[in-house]
Short mmCIF file of C-alpha atoms and ligand atoms in Angstrom, two decimals:
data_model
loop_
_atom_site.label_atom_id
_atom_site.label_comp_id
_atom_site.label_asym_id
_atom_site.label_seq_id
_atom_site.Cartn_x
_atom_site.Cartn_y
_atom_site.Cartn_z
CA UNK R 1 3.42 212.02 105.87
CA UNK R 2 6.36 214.83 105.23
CA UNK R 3 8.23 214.01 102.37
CA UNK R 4 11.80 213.17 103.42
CA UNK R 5 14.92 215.35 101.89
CA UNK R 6 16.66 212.26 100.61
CA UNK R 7 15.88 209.57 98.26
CA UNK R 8 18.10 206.13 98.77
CA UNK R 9 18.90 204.53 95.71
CA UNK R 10 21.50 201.61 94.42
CA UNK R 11 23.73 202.26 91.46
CA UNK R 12 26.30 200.63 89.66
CA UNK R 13 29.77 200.68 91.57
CA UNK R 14 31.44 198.31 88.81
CA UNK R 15 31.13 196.39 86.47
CA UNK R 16 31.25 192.13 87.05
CA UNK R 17 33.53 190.25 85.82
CA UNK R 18 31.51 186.69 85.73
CA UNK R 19 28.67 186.42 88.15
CA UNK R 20 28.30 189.69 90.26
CA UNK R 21 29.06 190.17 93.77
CA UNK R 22 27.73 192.65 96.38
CA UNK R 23 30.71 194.65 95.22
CA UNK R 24 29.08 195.91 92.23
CA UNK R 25 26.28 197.66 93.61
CA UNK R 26 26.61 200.51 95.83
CA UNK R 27 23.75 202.21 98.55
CA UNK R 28 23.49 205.49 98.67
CA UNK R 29 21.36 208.45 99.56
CA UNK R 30 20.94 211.54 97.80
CA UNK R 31 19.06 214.52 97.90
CA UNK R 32 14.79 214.51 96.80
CA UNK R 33 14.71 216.03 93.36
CA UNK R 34 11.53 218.09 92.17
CA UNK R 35 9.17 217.48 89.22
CA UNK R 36 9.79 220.07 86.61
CA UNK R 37 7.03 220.90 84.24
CA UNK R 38 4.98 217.66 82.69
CA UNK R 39 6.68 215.62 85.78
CA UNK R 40 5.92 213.54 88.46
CA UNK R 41 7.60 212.77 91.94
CA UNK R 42 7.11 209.20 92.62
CA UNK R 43 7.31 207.05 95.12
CA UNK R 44 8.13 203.44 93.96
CA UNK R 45 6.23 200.93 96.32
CA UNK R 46 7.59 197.51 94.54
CA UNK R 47 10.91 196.85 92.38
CA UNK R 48 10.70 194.54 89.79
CA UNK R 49 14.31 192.51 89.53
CA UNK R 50 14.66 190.57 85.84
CA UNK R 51 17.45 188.46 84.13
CA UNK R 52 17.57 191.19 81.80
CA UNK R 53 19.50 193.55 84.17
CA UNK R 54 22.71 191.41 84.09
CA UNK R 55 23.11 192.52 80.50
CA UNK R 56 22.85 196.26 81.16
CA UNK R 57 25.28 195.68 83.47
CA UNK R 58 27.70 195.24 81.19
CA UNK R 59 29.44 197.84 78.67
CA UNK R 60 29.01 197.05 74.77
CA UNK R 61 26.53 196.71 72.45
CA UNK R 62 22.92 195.24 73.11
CA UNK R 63 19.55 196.00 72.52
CA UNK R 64 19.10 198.48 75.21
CA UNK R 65 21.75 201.02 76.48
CA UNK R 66 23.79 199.63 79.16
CA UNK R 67 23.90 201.61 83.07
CA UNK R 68 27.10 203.51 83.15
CA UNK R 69 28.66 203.04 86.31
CA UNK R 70 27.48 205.62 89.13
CA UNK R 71 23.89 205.35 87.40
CA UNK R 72 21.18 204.24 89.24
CA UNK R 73 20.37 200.16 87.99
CA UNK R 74 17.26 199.92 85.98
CA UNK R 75 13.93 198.26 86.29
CA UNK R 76 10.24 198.34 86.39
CA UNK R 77 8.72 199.44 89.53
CA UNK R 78 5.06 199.80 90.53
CA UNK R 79 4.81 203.58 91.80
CA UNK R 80 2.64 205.83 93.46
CA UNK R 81 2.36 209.45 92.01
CA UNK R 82 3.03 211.93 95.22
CA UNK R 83 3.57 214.95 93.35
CA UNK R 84 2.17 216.19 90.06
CA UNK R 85 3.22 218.49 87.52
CA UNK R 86 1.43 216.85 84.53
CA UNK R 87 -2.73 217.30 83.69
CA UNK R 88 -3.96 213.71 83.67
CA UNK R 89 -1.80 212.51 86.81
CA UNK R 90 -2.56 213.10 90.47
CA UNK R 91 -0.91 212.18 93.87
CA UNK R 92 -2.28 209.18 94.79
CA UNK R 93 -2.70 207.52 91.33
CA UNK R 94 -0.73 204.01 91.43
CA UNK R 95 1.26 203.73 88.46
CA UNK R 96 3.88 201.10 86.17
CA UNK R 97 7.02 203.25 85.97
CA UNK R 98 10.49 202.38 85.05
CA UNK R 99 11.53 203.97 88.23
CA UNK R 100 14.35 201.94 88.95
CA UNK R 101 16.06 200.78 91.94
CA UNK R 102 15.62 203.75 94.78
CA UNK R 103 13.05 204.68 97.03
CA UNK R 104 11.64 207.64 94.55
CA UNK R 105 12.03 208.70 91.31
CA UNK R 106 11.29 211.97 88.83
CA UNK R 107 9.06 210.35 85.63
CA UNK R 108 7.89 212.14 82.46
CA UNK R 109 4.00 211.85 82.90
CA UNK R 110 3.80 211.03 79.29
CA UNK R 111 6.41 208.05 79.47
CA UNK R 112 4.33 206.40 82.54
CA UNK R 113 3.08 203.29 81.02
CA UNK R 114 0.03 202.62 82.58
CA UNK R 115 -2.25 203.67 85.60
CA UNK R 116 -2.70 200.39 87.75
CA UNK R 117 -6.22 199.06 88.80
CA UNK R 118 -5.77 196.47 91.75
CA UNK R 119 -9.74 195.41 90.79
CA UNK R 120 -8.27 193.59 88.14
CA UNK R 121 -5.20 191.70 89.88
CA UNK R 122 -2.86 192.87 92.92
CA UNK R 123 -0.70 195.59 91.82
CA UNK R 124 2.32 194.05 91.85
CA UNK R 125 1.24 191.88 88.87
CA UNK R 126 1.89 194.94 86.88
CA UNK R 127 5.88 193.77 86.94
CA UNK R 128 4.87 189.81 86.30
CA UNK R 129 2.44 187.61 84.74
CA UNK R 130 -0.24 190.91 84.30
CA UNK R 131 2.98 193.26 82.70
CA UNK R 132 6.49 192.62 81.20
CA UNK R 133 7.38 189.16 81.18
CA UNK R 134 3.85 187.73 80.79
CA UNK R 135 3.57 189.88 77.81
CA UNK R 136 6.52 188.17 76.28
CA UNK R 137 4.87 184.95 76.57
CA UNK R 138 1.73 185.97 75.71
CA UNK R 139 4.18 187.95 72.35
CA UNK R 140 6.64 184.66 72.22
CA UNK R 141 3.69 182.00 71.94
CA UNK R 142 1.03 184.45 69.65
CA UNK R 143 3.63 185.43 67.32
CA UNK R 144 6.92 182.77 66.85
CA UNK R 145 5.51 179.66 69.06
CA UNK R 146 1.98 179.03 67.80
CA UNK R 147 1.00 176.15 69.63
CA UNK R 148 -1.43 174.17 68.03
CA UNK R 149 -3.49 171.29 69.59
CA UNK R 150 -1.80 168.41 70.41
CA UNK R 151 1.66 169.59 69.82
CA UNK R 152 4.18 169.44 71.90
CA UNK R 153 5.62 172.72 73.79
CA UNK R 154 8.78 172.41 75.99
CA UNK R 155 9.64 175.54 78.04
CA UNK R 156 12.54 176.40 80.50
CA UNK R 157 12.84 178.32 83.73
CA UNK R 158 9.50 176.87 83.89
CA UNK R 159 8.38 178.21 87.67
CA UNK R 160 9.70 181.84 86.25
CA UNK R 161 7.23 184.77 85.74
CA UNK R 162 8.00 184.10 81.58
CA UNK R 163 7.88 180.07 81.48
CA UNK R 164 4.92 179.80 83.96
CA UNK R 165 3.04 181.57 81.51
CA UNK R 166 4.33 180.58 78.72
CA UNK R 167 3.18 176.64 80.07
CA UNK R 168 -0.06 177.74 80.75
CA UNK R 169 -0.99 179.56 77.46
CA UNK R 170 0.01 176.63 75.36
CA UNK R 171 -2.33 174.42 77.80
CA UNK R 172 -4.95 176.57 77.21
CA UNK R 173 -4.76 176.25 73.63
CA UNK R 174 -4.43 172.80 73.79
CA UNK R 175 -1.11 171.81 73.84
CA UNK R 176 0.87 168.97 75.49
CA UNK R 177 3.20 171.08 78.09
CA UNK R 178 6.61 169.73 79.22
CA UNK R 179 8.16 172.00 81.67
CA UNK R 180 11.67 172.54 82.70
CA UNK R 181 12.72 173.71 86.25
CA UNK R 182 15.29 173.25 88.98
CA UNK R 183 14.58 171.10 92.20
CA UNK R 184 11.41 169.48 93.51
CA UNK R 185 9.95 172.18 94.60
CA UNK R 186 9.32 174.00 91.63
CA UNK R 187 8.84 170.52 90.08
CA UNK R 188 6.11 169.35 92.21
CA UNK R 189 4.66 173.02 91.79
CA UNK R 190 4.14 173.39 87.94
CA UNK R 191 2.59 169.99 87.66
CA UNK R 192 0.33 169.73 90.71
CA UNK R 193 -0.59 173.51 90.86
CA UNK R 194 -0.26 174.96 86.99
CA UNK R 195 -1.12 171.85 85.46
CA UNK R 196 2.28 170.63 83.04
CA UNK R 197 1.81 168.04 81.76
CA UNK R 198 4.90 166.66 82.78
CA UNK R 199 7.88 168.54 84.77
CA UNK R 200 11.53 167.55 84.76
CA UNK R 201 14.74 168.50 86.38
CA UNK R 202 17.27 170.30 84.52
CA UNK R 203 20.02 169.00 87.33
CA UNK R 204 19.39 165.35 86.89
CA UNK R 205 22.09 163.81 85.13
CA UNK R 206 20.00 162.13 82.92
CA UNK R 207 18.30 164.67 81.90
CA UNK R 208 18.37 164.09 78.05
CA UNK R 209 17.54 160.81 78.36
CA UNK R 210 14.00 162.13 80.43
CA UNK R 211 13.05 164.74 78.03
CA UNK R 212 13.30 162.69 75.16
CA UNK R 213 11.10 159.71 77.21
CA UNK R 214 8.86 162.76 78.17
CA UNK R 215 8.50 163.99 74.05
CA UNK R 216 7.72 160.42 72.18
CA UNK R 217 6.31 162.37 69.40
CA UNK R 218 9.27 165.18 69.54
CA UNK R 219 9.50 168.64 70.15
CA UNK R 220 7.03 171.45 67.96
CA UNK R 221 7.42 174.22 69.78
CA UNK R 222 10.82 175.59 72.27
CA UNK R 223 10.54 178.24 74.02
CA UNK R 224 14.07 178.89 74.73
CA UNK R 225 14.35 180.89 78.14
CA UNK R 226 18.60 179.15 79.23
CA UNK R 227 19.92 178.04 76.54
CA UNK R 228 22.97 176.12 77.67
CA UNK R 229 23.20 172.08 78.41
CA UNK R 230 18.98 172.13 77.79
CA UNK R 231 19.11 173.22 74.60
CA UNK R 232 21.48 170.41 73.89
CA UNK R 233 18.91 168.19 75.03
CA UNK R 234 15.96 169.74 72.92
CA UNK R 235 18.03 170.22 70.12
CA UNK R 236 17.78 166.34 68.65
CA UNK R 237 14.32 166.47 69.45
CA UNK R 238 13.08 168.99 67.31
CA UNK R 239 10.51 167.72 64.43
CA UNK R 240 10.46 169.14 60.79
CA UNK R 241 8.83 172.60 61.15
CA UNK R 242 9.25 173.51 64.87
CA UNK R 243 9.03 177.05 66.21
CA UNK R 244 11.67 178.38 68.41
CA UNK R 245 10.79 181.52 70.06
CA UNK R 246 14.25 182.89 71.51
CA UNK R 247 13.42 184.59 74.22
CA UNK R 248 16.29 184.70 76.42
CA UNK R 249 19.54 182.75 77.19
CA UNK R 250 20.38 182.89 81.21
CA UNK R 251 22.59 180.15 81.51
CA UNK R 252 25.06 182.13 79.50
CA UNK R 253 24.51 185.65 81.24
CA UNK R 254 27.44 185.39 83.50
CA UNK R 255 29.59 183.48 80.90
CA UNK R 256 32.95 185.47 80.03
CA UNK R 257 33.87 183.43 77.20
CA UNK R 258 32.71 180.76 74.93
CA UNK R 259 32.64 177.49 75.97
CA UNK R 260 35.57 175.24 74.98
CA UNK R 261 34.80 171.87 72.89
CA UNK R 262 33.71 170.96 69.63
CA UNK R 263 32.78 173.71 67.09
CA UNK R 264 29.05 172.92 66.95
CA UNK R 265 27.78 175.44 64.67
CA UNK R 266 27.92 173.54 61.81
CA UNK R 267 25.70 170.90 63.38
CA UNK R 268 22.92 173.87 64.56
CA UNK R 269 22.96 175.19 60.96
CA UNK R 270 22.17 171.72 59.47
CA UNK R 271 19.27 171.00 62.36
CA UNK R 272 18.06 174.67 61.20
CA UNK R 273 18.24 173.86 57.67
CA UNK R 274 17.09 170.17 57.00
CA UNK R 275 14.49 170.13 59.80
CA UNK R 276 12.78 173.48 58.32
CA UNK R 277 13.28 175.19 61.99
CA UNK R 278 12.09 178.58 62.55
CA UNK R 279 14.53 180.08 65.04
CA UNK R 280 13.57 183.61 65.82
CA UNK R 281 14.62 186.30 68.76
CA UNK R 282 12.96 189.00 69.93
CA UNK R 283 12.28 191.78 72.56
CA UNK R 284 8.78 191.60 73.74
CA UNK R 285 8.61 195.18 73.00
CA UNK R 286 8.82 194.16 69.17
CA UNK R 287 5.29 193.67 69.61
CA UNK R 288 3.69 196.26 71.69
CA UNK R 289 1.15 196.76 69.16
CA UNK R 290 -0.49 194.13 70.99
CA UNK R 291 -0.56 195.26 74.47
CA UNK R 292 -4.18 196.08 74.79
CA UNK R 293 -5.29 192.83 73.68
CA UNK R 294 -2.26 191.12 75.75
CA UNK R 295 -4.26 193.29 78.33
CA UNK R 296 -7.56 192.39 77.98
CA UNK R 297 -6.94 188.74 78.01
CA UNK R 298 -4.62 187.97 80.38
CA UNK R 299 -7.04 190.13 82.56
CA UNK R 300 -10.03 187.78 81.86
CA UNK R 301 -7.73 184.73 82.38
CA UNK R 302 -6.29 186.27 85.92
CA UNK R 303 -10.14 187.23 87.27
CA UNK R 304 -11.44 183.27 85.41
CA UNK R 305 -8.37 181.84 87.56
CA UNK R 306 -7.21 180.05 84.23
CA UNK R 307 -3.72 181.64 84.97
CA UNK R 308 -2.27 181.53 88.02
CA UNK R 309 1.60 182.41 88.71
CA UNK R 310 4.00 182.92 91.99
CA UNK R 311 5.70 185.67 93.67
CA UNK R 312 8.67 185.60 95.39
CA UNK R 313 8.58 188.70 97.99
CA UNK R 314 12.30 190.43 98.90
CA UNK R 315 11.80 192.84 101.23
CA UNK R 316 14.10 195.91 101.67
CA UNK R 317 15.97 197.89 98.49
CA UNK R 318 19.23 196.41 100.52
CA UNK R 319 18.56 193.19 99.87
CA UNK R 320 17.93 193.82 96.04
CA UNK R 321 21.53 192.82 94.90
CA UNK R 322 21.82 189.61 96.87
CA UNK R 323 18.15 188.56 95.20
CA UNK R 324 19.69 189.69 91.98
CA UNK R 325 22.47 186.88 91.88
CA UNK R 326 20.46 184.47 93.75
CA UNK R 327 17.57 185.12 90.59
CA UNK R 328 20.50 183.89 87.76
CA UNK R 329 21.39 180.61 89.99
CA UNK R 330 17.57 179.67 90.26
CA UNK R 331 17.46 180.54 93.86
CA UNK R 332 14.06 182.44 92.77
CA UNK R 333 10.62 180.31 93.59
CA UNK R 334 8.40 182.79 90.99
CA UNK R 335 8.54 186.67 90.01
CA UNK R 336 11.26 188.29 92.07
CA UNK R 337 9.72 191.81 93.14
CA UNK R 338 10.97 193.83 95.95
CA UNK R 339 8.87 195.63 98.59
CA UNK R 340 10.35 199.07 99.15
P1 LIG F 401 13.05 183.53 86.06
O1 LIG F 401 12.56 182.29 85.42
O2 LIG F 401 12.33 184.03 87.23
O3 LIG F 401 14.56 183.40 86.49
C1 LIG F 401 15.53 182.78 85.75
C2 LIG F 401 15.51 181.26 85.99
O4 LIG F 401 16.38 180.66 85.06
C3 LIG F 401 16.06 180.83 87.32
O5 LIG F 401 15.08 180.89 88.35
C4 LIG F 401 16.49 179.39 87.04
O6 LIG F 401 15.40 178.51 87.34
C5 LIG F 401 16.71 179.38 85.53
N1 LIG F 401 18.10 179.07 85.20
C6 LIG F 401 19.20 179.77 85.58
N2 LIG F 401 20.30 179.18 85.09
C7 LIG F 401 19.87 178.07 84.40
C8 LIG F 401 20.54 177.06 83.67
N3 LIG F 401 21.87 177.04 83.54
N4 LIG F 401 19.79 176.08 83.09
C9 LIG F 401 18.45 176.09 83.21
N5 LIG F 401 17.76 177.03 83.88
C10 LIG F 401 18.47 178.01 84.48
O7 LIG F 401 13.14 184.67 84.93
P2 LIG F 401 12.06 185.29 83.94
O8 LIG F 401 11.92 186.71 84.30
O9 LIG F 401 10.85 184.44 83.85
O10 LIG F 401 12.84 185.22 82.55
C11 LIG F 401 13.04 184.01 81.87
C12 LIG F 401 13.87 184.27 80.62
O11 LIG F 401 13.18 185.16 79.75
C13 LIG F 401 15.23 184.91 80.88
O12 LIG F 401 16.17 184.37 79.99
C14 LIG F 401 14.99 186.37 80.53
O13 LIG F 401 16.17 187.03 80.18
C15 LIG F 401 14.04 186.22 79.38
N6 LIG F 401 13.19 187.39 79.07
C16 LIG F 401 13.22 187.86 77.81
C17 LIG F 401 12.42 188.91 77.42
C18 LIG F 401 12.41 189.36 75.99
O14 LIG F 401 11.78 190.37 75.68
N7 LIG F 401 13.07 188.66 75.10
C19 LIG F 401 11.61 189.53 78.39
C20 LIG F 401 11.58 189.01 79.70
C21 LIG F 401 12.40 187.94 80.03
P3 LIG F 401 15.58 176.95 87.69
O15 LIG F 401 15.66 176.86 89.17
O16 LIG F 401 14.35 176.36 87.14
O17 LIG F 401 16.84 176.47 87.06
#
C-alpha cells in the first residue's frame, strides 16, 4: 500500500481543570516525517490508553515529564516497523513502541522495547497483562506485596489490566483473594471467570461493613490501585505487618483540591506506626531488572491458561479521548486499547 503524506495524530489542546472534556484534546493531521539515521517509520496498529496519562496531562512536578500543550499525548502502542533505517529492524517486524496517540510515529531503533511474537499471546497483550501494567503486578506483588499462603490480599480496580493480575498472582501463590470492582458485571466476572475468592462492590453503601465480613482474619496484603473512600475501608483492617504496595491512586486523579473534613493524617501515621505497616510506592519501571523473568513467566502462565485477563476494544484514534474519561469513571470492562 502507498504510504500516505500525512500522519493524524491527537495532542494536547489544554490542560483540564477537574475531569477532562473533549475540549482538551485536539485532531489533527500533519505531514509523514522520515526516519533519519538509526530510525524507524512506524505504523502504530493498537494504542494503549492508561490512568497514568491524566497525570501527564497536567503541568508540575511528577515522576515523568508532563505533555506540553500542542504535543502529541503519550502512550504505549503496538507498532509495525514500515521503514528502516536501523541494522536489526526491518519493515514488517511488529514491535512495543511508545508511539503515542497518531496513526505513525518516527522511533529510535535502539529505544524500541521489544519485538512482539503473537506465538506467545495476541499482540495486543504487549500493552496489558503480557507488558506494562501486568508487569507492575507481577513488580507490586514480587517485590512490596509478598503474598504468602493463606493470607489475605485485597485489590482494587479489580477487572483492570493491573488488579486482574494482581488477583490472580496472589491465587496462584496461594492466597485468599478479595477483589474490588464497580457493578455486577465486573463482579460476577472476577469471581466466576478469574476465580476471587470473593468480589464486592465499591458503590454499595455498605461497603465497609462487606469488606470487613469478607476479611474475618484482616487484611495482609493491599494493593492500593484508588485510594479514596476504599482505602478508608481497608484501612481498619490492616493486621500487624501488612504490605501495601502503592501502586496508583485514581480516585484522586481528577481531584483539584484536597478533600475537606477531618485532618486524618495523624490517624494514618499511627496505623503505619503501631501496626508495623509497610507502605511503599513505586513505578513499575523501578524494577525493570526483572523484565525477562516477568517475561518468561507470565508467558508460561498465558500459554498454561493460569492467567487469563479482558480487553476492552475502542475502535478509531477519534474515539480515544471519550474512552480516556470514560477509563477514570470505571466505564472500562478490562485493558482499554485502541485499534487504529
Ligand atoms: P483500570 O483498572 O483499567 O482502570 C481504572 C479503574 O479504576 C476503573 O475502571 C474503575 O473501575 C476504577 N476506579 C475509578 N475510580 C474509582 C474510585 N473512585 N473508587 C474505586 N475504583 C475506581 O486501570 P489499570 O491500568 O489496571 O490501572 C490500575 C491502577 O494502577 C491505576 O491507579 C493506575 O494509575 C495504576 N498503575 C500504576 C503503575 C505504576 O507503575 N505504579 C503502572 C500501571 C498502572 P471500577 O469500575 O471497578 O470502579
Amino acid at each position: 500500500m502507498p504510504l500516505s503524506s500525512t500522519l493524524t495524530r491527537i495532542v494536547l489542546a489544554a490542560r483540564p481543570q477537574g475531569e477532562p472534556t473533549a475540549d482538551n484534546f485536539r485532531l489533527e493531521q500533519v505531514p509523514m516525517p522520515s526516519p533519519g539515521e538509526g530510525q524507524v517509520l512506524l505504523r502504530n496498529h493498537y494504542l494503549s490508553l492508561d490512568p497514568y496519562m491524566r497525570g501527564r496531562m497536567n503541568a508540575g512536578r511528577s515522576y515523568a515529564k508532563p505533555v506540553e500543550i500542542g504535543e502529541v499525548m503519550d502512550g504505549g502502542t503496538v507498532s509495525e516497523v514500515i521503514e528502516s533505517r536501523h541494522p536489526d529492524l526491518t519493515p514488517g517486524d511488529m514491535v512495543l513502541a511508545h508511539g503515542g496517540w497518531q496513526t505513525h510515529a518516527i522511533a529510535d531503533g535502539r529505544a524500541l522495547k521489544r519485538k512482539l511474537d503473537a506465538g506467545i499471546a495476541p499482540l495486543t497483550t504487549a500493552l496489558g497483562v503480557y507488558g506494562m501494567p501486568g508487569f507492575t503486578a507481577y513488580v507490586g506483588l514480587h517485590e512490596i506485596g509478598k503474598p504468602q499462603p493463606g493470607e489475605t490480599v485485597v485489590v482494587a480496580a479489580a477487572s483492570g489490566p493491573v488488579g486482574a493480575t494482581v488477583g490472580q498472582i496472589a491465587r496462584l501463590q496461594g492466597a485468599r483473594t478479595v477483589g474490588i470492582a464497580g457493578g455486577e458485571r465486573k463482579r460476577a466476572y472476577l469471581q466466576d471467570e478469574l476465580g476471587f475468592d470473593v468480589v464486592l462492590d465499591h458503590r454499595a453503601p455498605d461497603f465497609a461493613a462487606q469488606l470487613r465480613a469478607a476479611c474475618p482474619q484482616g487484611i495482609d496484603v493491599y494493593f492500593e490501585n484508588v485510594g479514596g473512600a476504599v482505602f478508608d475501608a481497608v484501612l481498619p483492617l490492616l493486621n500487624d505487618f501488612a504490605r501495601i504496595p502503592v501502586c496508583g491512586l485514581v480516585a484522586h486523579y481528577n481531584d483539584r483540591a484536597l478533600p475537606a473534613g477531618p485532618d486524618r493524617l495523624p490517624m494514618l501515621l499511627s496505623h503505619i506506626l503501631t501496626r508495623h505497616l509497610t507502605v511503599r510506592g513505586f513505578i513499575q519501571h523501578d524494577f525493570i531488572q526483572l523484565y525477562p523473568q516477568f517475561l518468561r513467566e507470565m508467558g508460561g502462565w498465558l500459554q498454561e491458561g493460569r492467567i487469563k485477563y479482558r480487553e476492552d476494544q475502542v475502535d478509531g484514534l477519534e474515539n480515544a479521548p471519550a474512552a480516556l474519561i470514560g477509563l477514570l469513571k470505571g466505564e472500562n470492562f478490562g485493558k482499554v486499547v485502541v485499534k487504529l
